[in-house]
PDB file of C-alpha atoms in Angstrom:
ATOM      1  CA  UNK A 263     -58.798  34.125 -27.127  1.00 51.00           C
ATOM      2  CA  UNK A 264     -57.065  30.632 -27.062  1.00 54.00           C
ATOM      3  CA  UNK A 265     -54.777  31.915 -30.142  1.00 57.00           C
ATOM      4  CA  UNK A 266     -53.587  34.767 -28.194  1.00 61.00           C
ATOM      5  CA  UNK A 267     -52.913  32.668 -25.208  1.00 61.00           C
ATOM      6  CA  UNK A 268     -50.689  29.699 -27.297  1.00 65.00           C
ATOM      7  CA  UNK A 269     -48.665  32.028 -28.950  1.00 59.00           C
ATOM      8  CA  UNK A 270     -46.823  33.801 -25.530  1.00 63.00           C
ATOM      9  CA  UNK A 271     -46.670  29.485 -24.500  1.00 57.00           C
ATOM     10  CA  UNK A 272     -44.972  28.780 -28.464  1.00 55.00           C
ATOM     11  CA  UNK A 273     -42.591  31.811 -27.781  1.00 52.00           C
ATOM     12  CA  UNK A 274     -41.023  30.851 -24.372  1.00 57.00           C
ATOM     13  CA  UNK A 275     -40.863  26.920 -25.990  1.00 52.00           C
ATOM     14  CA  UNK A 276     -38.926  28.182 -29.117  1.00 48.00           C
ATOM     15  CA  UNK A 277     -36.819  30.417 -26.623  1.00 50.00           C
ATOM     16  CA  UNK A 278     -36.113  27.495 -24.047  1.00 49.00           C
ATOM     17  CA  UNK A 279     -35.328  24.926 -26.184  1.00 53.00           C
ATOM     18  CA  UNK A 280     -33.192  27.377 -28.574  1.00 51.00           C
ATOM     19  CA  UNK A 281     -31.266  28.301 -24.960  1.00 50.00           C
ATOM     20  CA  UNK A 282     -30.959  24.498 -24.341  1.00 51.00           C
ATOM     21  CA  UNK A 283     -29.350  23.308 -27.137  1.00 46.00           C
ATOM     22  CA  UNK A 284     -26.640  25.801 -28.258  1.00 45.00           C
ATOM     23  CA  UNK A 285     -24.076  24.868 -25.993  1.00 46.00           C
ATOM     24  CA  UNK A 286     -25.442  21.257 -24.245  1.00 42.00           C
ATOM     25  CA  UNK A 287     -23.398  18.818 -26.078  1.00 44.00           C
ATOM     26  CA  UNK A 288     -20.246  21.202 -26.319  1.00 47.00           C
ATOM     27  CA  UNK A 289     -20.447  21.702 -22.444  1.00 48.00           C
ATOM     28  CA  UNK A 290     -21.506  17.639 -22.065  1.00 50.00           C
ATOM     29  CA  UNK A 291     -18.242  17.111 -23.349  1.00 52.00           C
ATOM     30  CA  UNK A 292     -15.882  19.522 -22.182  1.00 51.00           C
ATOM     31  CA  UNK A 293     -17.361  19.678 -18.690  1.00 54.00           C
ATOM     32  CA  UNK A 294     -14.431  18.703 -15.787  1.00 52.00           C
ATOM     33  CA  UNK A 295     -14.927  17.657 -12.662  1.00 45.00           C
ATOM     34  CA  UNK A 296     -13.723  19.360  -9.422  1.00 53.00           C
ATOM     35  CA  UNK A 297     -11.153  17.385  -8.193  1.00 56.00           C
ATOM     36  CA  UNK A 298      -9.942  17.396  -4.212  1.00 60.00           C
ATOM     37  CA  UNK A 299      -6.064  17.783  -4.531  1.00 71.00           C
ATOM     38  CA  UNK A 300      -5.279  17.646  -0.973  1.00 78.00           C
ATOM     39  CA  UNK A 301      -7.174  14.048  -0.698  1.00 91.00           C
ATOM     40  CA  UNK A 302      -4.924  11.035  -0.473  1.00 95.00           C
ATOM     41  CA  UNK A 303      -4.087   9.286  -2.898  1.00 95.00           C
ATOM     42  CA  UNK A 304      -2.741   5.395  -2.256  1.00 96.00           C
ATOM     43  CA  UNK A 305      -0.130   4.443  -5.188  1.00 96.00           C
ATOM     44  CA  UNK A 306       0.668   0.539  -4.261  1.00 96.00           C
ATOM     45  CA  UNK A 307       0.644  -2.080  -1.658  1.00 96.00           C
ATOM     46  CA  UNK A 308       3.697  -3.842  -1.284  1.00 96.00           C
ATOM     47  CA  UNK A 309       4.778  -7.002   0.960  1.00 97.00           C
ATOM     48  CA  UNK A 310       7.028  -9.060   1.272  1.00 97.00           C
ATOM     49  CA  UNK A 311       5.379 -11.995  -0.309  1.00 97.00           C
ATOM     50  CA  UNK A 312       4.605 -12.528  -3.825  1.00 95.00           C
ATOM     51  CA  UNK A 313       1.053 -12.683  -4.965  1.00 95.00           C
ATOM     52  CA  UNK A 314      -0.989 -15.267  -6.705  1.00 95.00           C
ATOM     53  CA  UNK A 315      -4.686 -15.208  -8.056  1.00 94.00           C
ATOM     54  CA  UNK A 316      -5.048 -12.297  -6.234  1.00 94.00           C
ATOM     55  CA  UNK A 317      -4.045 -13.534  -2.499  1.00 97.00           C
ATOM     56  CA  UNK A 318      -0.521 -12.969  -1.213  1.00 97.00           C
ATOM     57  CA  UNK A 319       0.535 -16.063  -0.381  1.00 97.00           C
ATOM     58  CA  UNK A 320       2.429 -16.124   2.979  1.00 96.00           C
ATOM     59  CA  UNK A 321       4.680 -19.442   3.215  1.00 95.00           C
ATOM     60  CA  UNK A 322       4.147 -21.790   6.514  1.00 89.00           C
ATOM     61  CA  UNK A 323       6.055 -21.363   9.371  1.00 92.00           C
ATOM     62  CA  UNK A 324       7.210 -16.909   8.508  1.00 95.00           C
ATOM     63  CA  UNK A 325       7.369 -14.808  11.339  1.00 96.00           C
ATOM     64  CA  UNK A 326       6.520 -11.365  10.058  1.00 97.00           C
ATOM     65  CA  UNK A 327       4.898  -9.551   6.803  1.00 97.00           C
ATOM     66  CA  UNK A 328       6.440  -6.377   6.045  1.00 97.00           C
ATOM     67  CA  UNK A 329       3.954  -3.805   4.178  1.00 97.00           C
ATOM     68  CA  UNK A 330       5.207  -0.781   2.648  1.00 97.00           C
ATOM     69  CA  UNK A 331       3.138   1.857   1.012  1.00 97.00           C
ATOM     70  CA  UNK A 332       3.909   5.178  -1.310  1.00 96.00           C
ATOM     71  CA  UNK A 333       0.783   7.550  -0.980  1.00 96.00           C
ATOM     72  CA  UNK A 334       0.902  11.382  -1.274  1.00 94.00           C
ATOM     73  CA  UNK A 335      -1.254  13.751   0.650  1.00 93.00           C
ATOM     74  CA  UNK A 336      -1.323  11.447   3.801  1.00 95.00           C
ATOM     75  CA  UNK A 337      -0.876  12.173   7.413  1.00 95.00           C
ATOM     76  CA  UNK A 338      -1.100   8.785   9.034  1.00 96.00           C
ATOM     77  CA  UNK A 339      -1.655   5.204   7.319  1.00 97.00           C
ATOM     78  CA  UNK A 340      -3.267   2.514   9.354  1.00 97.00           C
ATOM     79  CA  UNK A 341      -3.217  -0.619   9.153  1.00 98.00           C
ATOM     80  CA  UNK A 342      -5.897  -3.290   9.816  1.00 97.00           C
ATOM     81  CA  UNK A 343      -6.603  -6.916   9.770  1.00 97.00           C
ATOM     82  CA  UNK A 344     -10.209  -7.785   8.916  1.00 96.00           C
ATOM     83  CA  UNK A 345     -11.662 -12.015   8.629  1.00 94.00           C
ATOM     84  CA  UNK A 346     -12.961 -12.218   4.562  1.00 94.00           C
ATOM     85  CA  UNK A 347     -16.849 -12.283   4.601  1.00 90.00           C
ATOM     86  CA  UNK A 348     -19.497 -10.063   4.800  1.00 90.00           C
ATOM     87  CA  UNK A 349     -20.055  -7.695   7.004  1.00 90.00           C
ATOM     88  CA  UNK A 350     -16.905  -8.250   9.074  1.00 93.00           C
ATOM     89  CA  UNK A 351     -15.548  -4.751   9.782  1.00 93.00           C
ATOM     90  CA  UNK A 352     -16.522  -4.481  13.152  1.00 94.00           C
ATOM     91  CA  UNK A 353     -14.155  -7.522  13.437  1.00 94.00           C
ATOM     92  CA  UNK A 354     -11.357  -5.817  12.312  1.00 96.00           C
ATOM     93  CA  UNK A 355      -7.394  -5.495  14.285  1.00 96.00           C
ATOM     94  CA  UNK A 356      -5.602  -2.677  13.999  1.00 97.00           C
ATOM     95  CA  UNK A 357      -2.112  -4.096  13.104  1.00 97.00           C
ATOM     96  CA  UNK A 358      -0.232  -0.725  13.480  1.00 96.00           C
ATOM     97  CA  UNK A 359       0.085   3.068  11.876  1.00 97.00           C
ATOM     98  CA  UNK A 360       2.526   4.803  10.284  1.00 97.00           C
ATOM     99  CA  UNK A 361       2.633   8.557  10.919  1.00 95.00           C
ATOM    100  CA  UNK A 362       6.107   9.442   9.138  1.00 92.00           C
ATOM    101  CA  UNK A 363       6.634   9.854   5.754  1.00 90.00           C
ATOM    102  CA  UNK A 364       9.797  10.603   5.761  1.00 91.00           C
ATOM    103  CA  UNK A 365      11.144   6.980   5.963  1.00 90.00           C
ATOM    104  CA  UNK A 366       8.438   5.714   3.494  1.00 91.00           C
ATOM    105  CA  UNK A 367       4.579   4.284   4.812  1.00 96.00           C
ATOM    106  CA  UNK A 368       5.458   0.917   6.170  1.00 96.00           C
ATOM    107  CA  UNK A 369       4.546  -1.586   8.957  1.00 97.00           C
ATOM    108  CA  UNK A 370       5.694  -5.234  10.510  1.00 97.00           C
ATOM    109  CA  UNK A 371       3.120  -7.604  11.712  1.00 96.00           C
ATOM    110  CA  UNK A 372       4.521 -10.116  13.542  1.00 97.00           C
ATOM    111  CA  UNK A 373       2.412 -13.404  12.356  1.00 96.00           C
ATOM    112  CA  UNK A 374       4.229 -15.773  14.082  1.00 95.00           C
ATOM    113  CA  UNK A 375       1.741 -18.574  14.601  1.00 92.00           C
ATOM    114  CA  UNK A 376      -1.046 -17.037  13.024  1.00 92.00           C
ATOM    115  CA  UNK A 377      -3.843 -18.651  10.255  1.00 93.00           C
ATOM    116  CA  UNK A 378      -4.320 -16.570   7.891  1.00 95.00           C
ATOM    117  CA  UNK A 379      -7.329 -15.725   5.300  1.00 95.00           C
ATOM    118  CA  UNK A 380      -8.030 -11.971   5.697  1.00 97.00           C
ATOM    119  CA  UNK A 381      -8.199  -8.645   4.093  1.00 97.00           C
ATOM    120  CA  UNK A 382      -5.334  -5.884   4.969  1.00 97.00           C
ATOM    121  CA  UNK A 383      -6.930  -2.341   4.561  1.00 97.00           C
ATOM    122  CA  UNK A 384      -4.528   1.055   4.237  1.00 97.00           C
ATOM    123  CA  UNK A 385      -6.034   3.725   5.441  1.00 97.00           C
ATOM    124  CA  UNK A 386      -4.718   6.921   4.442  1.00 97.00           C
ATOM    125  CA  UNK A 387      -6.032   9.710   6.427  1.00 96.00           C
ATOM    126  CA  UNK A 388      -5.357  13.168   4.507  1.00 94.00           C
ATOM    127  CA  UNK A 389      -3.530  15.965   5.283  1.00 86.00           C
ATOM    128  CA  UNK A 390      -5.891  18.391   5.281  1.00 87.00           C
ATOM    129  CA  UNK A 391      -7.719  16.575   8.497  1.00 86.00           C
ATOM    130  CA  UNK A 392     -11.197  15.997   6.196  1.00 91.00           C
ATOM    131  CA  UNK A 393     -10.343  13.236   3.475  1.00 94.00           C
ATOM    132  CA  UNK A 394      -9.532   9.236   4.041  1.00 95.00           C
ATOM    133  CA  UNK A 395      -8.898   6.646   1.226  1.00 96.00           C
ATOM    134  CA  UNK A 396      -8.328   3.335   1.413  1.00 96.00           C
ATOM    135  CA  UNK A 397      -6.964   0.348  -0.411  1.00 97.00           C
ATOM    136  CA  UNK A 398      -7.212  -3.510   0.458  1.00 96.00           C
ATOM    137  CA  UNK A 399      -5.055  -6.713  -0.334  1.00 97.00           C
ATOM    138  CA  UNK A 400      -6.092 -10.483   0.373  1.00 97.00           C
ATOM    139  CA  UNK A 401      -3.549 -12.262   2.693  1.00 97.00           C
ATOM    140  CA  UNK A 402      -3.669 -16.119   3.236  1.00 96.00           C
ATOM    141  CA  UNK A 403      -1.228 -18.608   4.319  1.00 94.00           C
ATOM    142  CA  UNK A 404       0.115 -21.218   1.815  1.00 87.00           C
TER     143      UNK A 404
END
């Protein structure tokens, strides 16, 4: 009785693994994944400081930084300031928004005054209402 009961178990494990394998490694490599084409998409960060080790370097005694954008599939960009550390988004200034792309993604902070040793974060916030991306540059005075 035990033979009668392996072989039905040996059939389906043949079957299984025969199903398995065929197309796995074809369909490993082949496979794509869905993409969201509508999401936003943030291209580069410009200002109007040049950049060194990583920080844009703003010079002593400027009055405003000028930050220009090209993203696709946005609605609005904003703009914050946010201290460097951890856990410091609930810090965060909102520096101003852009919500015309018709005259590029771009925004002047006026930093007269100001120390400087933050984060800027983009925000794009999609055009299809649902999808945000974002994109973040050091800033510190010289």
């Amino acid at each position: 009785m035990t033979k009668k009961a392996i072989y039905p178990f040996l059939l389906f494990f043949l079957l299984l693994t025969a199903c398995a394998s065929e197309d796995s490694a074809e369909n490993q490599d082949t496979e794509t994944i869905p993409r969201n084409e509508t999401a936003p998409v943030i291209m580069s960060v410009e200002t109007n400081f040049s950049e060194k080790e990583g920080w844009v370097v703003v010079p002593a005694k400027s009055t405003a930084l000028n930050v220009t954008v090209e993203a696709t599939n946005a609605d609005t960009l904003l703009f914050w300031i946010v201290p460097t550390g951890t856990e410091s988004w609930g810090e965060r200034e909102l520096i101003g928004y852009d919500i015309n792309a018709k005259d590029g993604w771009k925004v002047t902070w006026n930093i007269t005054g100001k120390s400087l040793h933050h984060r800027l974060v983009v925000q794009a916030l999609g055009s299809d209402g649902k999808t945000i991306t974002d994109e973040t540059i050091n800033i510190t005075n010289e």
